[in-house]
PDB file of C-alpha atoms and ligand atoms in Angstrom:
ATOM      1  CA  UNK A   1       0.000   0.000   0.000  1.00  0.00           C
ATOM      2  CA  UNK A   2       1.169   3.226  -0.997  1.00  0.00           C
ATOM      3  CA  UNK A   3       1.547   6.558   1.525  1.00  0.00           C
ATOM      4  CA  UNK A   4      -1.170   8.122   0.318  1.00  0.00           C
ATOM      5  CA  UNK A   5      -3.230   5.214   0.601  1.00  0.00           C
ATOM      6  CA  UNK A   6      -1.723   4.873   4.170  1.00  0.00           C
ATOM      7  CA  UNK A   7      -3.046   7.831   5.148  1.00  0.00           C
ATOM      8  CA  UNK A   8      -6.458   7.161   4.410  1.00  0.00           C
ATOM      9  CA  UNK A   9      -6.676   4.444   6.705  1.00  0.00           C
ATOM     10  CA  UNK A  10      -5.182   6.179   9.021  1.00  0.00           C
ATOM     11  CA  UNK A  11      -8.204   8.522   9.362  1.00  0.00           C
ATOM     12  CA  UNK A  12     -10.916   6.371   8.672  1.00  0.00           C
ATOM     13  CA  UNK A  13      -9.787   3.167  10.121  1.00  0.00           C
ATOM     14  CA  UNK A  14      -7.028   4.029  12.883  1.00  0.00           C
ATOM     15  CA  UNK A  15      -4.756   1.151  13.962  1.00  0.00           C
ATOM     16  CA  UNK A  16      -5.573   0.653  17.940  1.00  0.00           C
ATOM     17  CA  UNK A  17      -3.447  -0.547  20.746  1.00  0.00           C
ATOM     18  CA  UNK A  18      -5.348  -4.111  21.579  1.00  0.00           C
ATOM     19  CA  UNK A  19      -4.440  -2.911  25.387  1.00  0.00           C
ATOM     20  CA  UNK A  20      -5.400   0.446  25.607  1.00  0.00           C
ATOM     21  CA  UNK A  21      -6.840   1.454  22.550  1.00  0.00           C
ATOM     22  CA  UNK A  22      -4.503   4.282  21.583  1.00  0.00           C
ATOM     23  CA  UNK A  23      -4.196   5.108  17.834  1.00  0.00           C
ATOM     24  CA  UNK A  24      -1.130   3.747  16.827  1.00  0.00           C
ATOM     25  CA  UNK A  25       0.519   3.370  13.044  1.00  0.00           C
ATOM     26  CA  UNK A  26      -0.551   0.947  10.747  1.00  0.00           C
ATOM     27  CA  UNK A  27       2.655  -0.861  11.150  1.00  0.00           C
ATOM     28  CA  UNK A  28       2.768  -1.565  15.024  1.00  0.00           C
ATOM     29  CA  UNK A  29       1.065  -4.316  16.877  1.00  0.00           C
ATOM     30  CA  UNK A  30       0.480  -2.641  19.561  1.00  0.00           C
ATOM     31  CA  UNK A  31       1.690   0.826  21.805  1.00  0.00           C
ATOM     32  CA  UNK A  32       5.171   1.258  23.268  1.00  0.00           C
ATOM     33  CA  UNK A  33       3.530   2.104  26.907  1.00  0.00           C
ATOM     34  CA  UNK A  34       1.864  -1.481  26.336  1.00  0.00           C
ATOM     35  CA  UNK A  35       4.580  -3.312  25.036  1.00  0.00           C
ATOM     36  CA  UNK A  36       6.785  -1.693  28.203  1.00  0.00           C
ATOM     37  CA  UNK A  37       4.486  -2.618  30.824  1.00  0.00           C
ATOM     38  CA  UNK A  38       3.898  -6.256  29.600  1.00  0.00           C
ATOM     39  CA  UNK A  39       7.287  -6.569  29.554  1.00  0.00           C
ATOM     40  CA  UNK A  40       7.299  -6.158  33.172  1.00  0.00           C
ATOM     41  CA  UNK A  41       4.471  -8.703  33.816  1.00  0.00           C
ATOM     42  CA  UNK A  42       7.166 -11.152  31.595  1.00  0.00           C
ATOM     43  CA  UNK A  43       7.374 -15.111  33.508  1.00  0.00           C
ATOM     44  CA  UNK A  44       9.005 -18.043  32.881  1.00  0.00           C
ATOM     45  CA  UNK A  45       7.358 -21.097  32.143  1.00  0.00           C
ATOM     46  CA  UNK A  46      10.207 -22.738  34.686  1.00  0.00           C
ATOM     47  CA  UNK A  47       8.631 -21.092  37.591  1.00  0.00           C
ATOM     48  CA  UNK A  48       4.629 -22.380  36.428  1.00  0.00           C
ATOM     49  CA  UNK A  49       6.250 -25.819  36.052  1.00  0.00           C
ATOM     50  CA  UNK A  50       8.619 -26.123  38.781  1.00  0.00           C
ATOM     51  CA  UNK A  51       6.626 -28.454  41.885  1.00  0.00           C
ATOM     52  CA  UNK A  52       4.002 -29.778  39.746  1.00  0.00           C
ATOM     53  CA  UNK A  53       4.108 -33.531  38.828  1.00  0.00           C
ATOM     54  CA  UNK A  54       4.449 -35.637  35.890  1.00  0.00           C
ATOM     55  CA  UNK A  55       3.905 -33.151  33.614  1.00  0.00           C
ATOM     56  CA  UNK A  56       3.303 -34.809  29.933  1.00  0.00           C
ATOM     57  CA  UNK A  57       5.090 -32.550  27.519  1.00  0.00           C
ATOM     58  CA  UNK A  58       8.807 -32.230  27.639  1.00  0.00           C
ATOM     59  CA  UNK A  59       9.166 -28.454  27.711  1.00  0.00           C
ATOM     60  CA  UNK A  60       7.298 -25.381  27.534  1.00  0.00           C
ATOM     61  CA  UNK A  61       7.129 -21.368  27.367  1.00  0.00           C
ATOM     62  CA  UNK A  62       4.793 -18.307  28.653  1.00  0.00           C
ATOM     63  CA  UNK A  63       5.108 -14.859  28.362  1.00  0.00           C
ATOM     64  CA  UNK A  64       3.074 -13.368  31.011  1.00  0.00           C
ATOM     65  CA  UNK A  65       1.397 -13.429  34.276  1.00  0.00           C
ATOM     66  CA  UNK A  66      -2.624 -13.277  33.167  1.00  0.00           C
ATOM     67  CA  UNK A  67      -3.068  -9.726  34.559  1.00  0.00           C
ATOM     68  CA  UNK A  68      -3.374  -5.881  33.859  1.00  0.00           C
ATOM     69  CA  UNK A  69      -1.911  -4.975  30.450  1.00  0.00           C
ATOM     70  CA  UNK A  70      -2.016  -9.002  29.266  1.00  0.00           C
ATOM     71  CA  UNK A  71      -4.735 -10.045  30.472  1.00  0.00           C
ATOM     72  CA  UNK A  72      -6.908  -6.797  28.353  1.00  0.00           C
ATOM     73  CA  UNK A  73      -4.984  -8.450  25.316  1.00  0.00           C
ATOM     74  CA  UNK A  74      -5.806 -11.894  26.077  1.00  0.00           C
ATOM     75  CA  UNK A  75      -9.419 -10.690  26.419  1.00  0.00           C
ATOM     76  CA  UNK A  76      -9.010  -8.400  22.886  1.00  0.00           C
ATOM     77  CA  UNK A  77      -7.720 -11.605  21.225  1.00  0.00           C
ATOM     78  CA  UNK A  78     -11.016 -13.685  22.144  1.00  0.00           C
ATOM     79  CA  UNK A  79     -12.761 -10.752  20.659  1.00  0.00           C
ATOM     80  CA  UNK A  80     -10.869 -11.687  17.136  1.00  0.00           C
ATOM     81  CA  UNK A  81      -8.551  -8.477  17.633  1.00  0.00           C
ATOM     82  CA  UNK A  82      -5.088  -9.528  16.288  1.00  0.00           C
ATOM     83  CA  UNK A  83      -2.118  -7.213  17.318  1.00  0.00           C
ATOM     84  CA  UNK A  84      -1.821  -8.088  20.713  1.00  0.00           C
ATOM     85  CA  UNK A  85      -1.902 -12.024  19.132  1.00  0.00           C
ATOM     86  CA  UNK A  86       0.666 -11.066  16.724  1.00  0.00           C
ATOM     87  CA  UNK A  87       2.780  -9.575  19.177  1.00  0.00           C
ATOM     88  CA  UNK A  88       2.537 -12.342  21.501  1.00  0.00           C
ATOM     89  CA  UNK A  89       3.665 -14.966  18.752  1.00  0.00           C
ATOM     90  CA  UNK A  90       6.756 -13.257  18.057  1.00  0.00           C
ATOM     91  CA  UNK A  91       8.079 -13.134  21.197  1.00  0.00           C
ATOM     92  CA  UNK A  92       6.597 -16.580  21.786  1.00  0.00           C
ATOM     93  CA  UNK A  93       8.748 -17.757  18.485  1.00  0.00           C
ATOM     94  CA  UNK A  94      11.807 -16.376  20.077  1.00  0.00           C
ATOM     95  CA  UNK A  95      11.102 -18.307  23.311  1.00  0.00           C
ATOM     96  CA  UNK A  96      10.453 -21.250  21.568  1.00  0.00           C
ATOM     97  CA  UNK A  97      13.661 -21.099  18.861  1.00  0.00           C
ATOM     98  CA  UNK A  98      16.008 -21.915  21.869  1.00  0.00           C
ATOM     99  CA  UNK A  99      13.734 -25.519  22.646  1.00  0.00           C
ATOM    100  CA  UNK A 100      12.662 -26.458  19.493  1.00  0.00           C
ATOM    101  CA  UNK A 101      14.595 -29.284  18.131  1.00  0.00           C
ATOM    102  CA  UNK A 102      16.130 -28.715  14.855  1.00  0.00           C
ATOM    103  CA  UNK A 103      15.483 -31.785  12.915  1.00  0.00           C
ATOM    104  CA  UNK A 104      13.067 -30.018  10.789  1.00  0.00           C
ATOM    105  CA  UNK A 105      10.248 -32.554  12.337  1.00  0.00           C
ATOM    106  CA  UNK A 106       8.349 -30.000  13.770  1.00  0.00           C
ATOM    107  CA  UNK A 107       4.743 -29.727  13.762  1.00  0.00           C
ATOM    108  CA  UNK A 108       2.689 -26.996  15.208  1.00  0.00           C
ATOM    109  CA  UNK A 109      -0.950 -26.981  16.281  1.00  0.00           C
ATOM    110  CA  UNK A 110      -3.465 -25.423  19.203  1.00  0.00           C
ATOM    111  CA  UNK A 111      -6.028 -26.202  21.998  1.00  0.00           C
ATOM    112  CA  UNK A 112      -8.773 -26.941  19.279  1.00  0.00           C
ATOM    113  CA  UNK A 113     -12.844 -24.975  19.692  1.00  0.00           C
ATOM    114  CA  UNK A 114     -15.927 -27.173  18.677  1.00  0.00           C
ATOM    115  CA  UNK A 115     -17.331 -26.014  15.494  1.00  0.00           C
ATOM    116  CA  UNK A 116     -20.497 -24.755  17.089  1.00  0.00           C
ATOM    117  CA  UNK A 117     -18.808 -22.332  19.520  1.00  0.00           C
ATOM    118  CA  UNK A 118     -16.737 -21.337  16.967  1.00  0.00           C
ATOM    119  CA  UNK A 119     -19.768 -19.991  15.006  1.00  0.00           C
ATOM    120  CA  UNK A 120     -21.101 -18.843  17.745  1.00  0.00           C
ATOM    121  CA  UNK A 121     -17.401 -16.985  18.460  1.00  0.00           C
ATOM    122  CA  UNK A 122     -16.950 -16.756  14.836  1.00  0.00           C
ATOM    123  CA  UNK A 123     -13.595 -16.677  15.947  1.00  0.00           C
ATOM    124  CA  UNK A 124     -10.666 -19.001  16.768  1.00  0.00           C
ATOM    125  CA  UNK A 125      -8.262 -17.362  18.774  1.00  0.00           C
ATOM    126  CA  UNK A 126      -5.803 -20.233  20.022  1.00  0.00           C
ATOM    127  CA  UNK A 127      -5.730 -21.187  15.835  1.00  0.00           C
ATOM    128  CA  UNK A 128      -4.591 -17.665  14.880  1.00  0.00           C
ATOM    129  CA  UNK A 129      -2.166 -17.597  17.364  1.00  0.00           C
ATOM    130  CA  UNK A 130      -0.269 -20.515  16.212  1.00  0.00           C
ATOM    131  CA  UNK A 131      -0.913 -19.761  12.750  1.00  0.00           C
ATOM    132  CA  UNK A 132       1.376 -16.330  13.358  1.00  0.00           C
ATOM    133  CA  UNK A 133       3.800 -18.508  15.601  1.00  0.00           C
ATOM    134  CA  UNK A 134       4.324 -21.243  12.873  1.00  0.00           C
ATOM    135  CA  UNK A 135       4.528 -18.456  10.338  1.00  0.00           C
ATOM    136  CA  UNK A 136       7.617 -16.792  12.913  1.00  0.00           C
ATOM    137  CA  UNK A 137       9.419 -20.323  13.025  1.00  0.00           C
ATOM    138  CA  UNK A 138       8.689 -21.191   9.310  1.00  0.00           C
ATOM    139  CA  UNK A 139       7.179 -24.720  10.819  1.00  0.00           C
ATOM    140  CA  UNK A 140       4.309 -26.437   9.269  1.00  0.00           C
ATOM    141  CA  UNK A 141       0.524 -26.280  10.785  1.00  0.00           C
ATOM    142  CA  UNK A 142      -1.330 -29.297  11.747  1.00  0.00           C
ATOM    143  CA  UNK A 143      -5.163 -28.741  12.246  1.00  0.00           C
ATOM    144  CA  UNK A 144      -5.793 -32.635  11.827  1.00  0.00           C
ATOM    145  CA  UNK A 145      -4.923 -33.624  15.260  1.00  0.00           C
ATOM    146  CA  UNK A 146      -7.162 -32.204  18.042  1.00  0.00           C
ATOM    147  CA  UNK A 147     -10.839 -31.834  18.195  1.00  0.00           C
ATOM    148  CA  UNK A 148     -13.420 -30.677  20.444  1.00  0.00           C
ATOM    149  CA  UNK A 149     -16.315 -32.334  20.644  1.00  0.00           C
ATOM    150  CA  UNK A 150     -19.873 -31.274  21.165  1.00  0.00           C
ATOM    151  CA  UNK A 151     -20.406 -31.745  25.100  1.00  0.00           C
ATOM    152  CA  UNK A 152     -22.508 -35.439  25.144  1.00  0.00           C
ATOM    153  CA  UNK A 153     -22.970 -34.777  28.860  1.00  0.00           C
ATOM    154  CA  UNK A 154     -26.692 -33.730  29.606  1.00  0.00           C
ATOM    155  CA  UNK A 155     -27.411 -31.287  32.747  1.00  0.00           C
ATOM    156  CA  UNK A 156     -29.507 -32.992  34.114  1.00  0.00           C
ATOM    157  CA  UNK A 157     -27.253 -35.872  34.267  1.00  0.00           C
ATOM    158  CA  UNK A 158     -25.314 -35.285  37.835  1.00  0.00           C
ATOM    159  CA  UNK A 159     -22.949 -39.160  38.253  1.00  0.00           C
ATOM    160  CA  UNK A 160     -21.821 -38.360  34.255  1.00  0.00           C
ATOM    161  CA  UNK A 161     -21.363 -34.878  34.654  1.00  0.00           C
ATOM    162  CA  UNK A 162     -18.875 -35.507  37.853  1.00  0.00           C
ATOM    163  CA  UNK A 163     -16.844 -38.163  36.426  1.00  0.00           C
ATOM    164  CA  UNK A 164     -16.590 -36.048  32.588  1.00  0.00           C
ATOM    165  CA  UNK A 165     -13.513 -33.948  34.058  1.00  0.00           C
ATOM    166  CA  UNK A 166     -14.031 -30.732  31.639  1.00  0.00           C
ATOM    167  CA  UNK A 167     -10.819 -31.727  29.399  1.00  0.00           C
ATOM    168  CA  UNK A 168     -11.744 -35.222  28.422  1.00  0.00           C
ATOM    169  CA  UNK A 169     -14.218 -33.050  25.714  1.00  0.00           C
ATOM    170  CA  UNK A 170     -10.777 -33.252  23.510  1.00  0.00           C
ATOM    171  CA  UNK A 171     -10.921 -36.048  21.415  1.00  0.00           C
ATOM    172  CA  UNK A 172      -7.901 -37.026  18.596  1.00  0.00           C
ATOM    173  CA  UNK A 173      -8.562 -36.201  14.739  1.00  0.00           C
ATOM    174  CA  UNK A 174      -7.476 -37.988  12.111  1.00  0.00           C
ATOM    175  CA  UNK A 175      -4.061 -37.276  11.443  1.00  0.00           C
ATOM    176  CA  UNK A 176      -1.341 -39.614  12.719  1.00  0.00           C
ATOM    177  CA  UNK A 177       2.420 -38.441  13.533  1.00  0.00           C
ATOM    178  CA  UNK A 178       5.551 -41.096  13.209  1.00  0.00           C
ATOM    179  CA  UNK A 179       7.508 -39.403  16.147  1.00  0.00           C
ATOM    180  CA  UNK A 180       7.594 -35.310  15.217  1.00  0.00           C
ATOM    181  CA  UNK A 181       7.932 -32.680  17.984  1.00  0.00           C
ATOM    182  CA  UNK A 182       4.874 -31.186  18.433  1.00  0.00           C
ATOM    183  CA  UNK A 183       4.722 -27.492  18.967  1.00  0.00           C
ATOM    184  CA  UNK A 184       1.154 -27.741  20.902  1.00  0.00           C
ATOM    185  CA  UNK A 185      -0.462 -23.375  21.694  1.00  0.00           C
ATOM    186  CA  UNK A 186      -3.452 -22.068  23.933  1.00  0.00           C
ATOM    187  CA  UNK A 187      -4.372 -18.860  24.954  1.00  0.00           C
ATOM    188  CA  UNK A 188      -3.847 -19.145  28.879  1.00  0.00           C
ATOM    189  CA  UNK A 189      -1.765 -21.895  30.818  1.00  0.00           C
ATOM    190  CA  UNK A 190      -4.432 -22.092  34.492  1.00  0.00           C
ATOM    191  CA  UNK A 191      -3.666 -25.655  36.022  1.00  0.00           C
ATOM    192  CA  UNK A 192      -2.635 -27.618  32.637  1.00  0.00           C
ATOM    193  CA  UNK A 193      -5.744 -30.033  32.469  1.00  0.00           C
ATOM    194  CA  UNK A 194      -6.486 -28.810  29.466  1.00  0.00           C
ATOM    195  CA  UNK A 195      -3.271 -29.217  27.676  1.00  0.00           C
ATOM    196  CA  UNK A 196      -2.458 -32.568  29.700  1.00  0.00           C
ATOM    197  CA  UNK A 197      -5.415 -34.212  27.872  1.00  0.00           C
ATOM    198  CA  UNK A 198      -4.402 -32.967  24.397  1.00  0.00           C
ATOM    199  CA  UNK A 199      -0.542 -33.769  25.270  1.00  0.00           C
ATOM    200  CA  UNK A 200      -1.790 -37.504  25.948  1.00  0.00           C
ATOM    201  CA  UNK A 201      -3.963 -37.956  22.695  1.00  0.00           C
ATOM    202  CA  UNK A 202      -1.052 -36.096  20.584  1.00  0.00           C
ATOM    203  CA  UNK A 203       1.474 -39.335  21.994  1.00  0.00           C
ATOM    204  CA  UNK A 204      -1.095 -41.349  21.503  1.00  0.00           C
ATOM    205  CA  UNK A 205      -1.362 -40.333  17.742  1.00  0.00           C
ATOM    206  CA  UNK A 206       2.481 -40.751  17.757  1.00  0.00           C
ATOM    207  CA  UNK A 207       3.766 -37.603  18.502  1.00  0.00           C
ATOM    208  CA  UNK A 208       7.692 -37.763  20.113  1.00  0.00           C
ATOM    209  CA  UNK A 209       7.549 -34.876  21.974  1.00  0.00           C
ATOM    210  CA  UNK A 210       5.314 -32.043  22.998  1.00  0.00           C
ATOM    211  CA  UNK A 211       6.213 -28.755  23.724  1.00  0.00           C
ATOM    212  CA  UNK A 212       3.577 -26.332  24.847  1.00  0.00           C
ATOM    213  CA  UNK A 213       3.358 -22.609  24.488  1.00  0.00           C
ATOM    214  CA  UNK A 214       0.861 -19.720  26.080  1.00  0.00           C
ATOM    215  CA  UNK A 215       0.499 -15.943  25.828  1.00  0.00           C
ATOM    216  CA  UNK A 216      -0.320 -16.093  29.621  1.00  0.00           C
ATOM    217  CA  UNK A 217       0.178 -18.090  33.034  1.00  0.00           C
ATOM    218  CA  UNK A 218      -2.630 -17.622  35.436  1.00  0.00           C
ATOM    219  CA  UNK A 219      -1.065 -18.023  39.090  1.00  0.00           C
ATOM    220  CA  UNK A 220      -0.834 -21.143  40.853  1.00  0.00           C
ATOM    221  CA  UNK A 221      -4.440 -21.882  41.984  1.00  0.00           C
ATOM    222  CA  UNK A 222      -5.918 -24.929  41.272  1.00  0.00           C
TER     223      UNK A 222
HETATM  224 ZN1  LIG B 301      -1.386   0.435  24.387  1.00  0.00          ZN
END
């Protein structure tokens, strides 16, 4: 796009700030005041990980604690805004260059939404975000491997609804792997159930290793 067509955009469409809605150029993600105070909220996935147990993947990575400046761009991305998405999966690429094996086996894919939420969303977050992350590392997508499926648990039915922990909705697609690293994103990391179940059906479906990646860590609880 030219300068002058530049302009024009800039007056009838201005670029926003995902986390504060400033006007900002067409070529920035987000503001500087935003990008400076996430990188103050920065964590490492090391501290999330360290005391809790048989974790299933082999390695992960987190950029922030799910709060204040983040947590407004976690919250913008579920809305189907996409700098503060874009942003993230830079910085989440340079994370994830340093663990990423480089046997050029590498397959990248997301926390998957059932196709019924998704209209209802009309939106995919966790997908776009490892769509720009994969497009950072140069690695090939996978959307073949996860799915969500419609919840078969009834309301009204109390002994099914207690045993059907909320993560065992994730169900494996059809694609098999023959021992690739998986490169496995979601939106927030809380207490890993959610991940854990789509770790397990990835190894199941042959996957050699998993490593997981979020824009945000939520605290401890749970
Ligand atoms: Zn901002």
């Amino acid at each position: 796009m030219n300068r002058a067509g530049m302009l024009l955009l800039d007056i009838f469409f201005p670029n926003r700030c995902d986390c504060c809605g400033e006007r900002i150029p067409y070529d920035r993600l987000i503001c500087d005041e935003c990008a400076a105070a996430l990188m103050k909220q920065r964590v490492q996935y090391q501290d999330w990980a360290a005391g809790r147990k048989d974790l299933p993947w082999e390695n992960g990575a987190v950029l922030f604690s799910y709060e204040e400046t983040a947590r407004t761009g976690v919250l913008q991305m579920k809305d189907g805004r996409r700098g503060f998405s874009a942003f993230s999966a830079k910085l989440l690429a340079e994370e994830l260059a340093e663990l990423l094996p480089e046997d050029g086996r590498t397959v990248v894919t997301w926390v998957p939404i059932v196709r019924r939420r998704r209209r209802i969303q009309g939106y995919a977050h966790a997908e776009t975000l490892a769509r720009n992350t994969a497009r950072e590392l140069r690695l090939p997508v996978r959307d073949d491997l996860l799915l969500e499926q419609p919840s078969v648990t009834r309301q009204h039915d109390l002994t099914a609804a207690e045993r059907t922990k909320y993560a065992e909705r994730f169900a494996a697609g059809k694609g098999m792997l023959s021992g690739e690293t998986v490169l496995l994103l979601d939106d927030i990391l809380t207490t890993g159930a959610t991940l854990r179940r789509c770790t397990e059906l990835l190894k199941a479906s042959g996957a050699g290793a998993v490593i997981i990646a979020a824009v945000c860590a939520a605290g401890r609880q749970g």
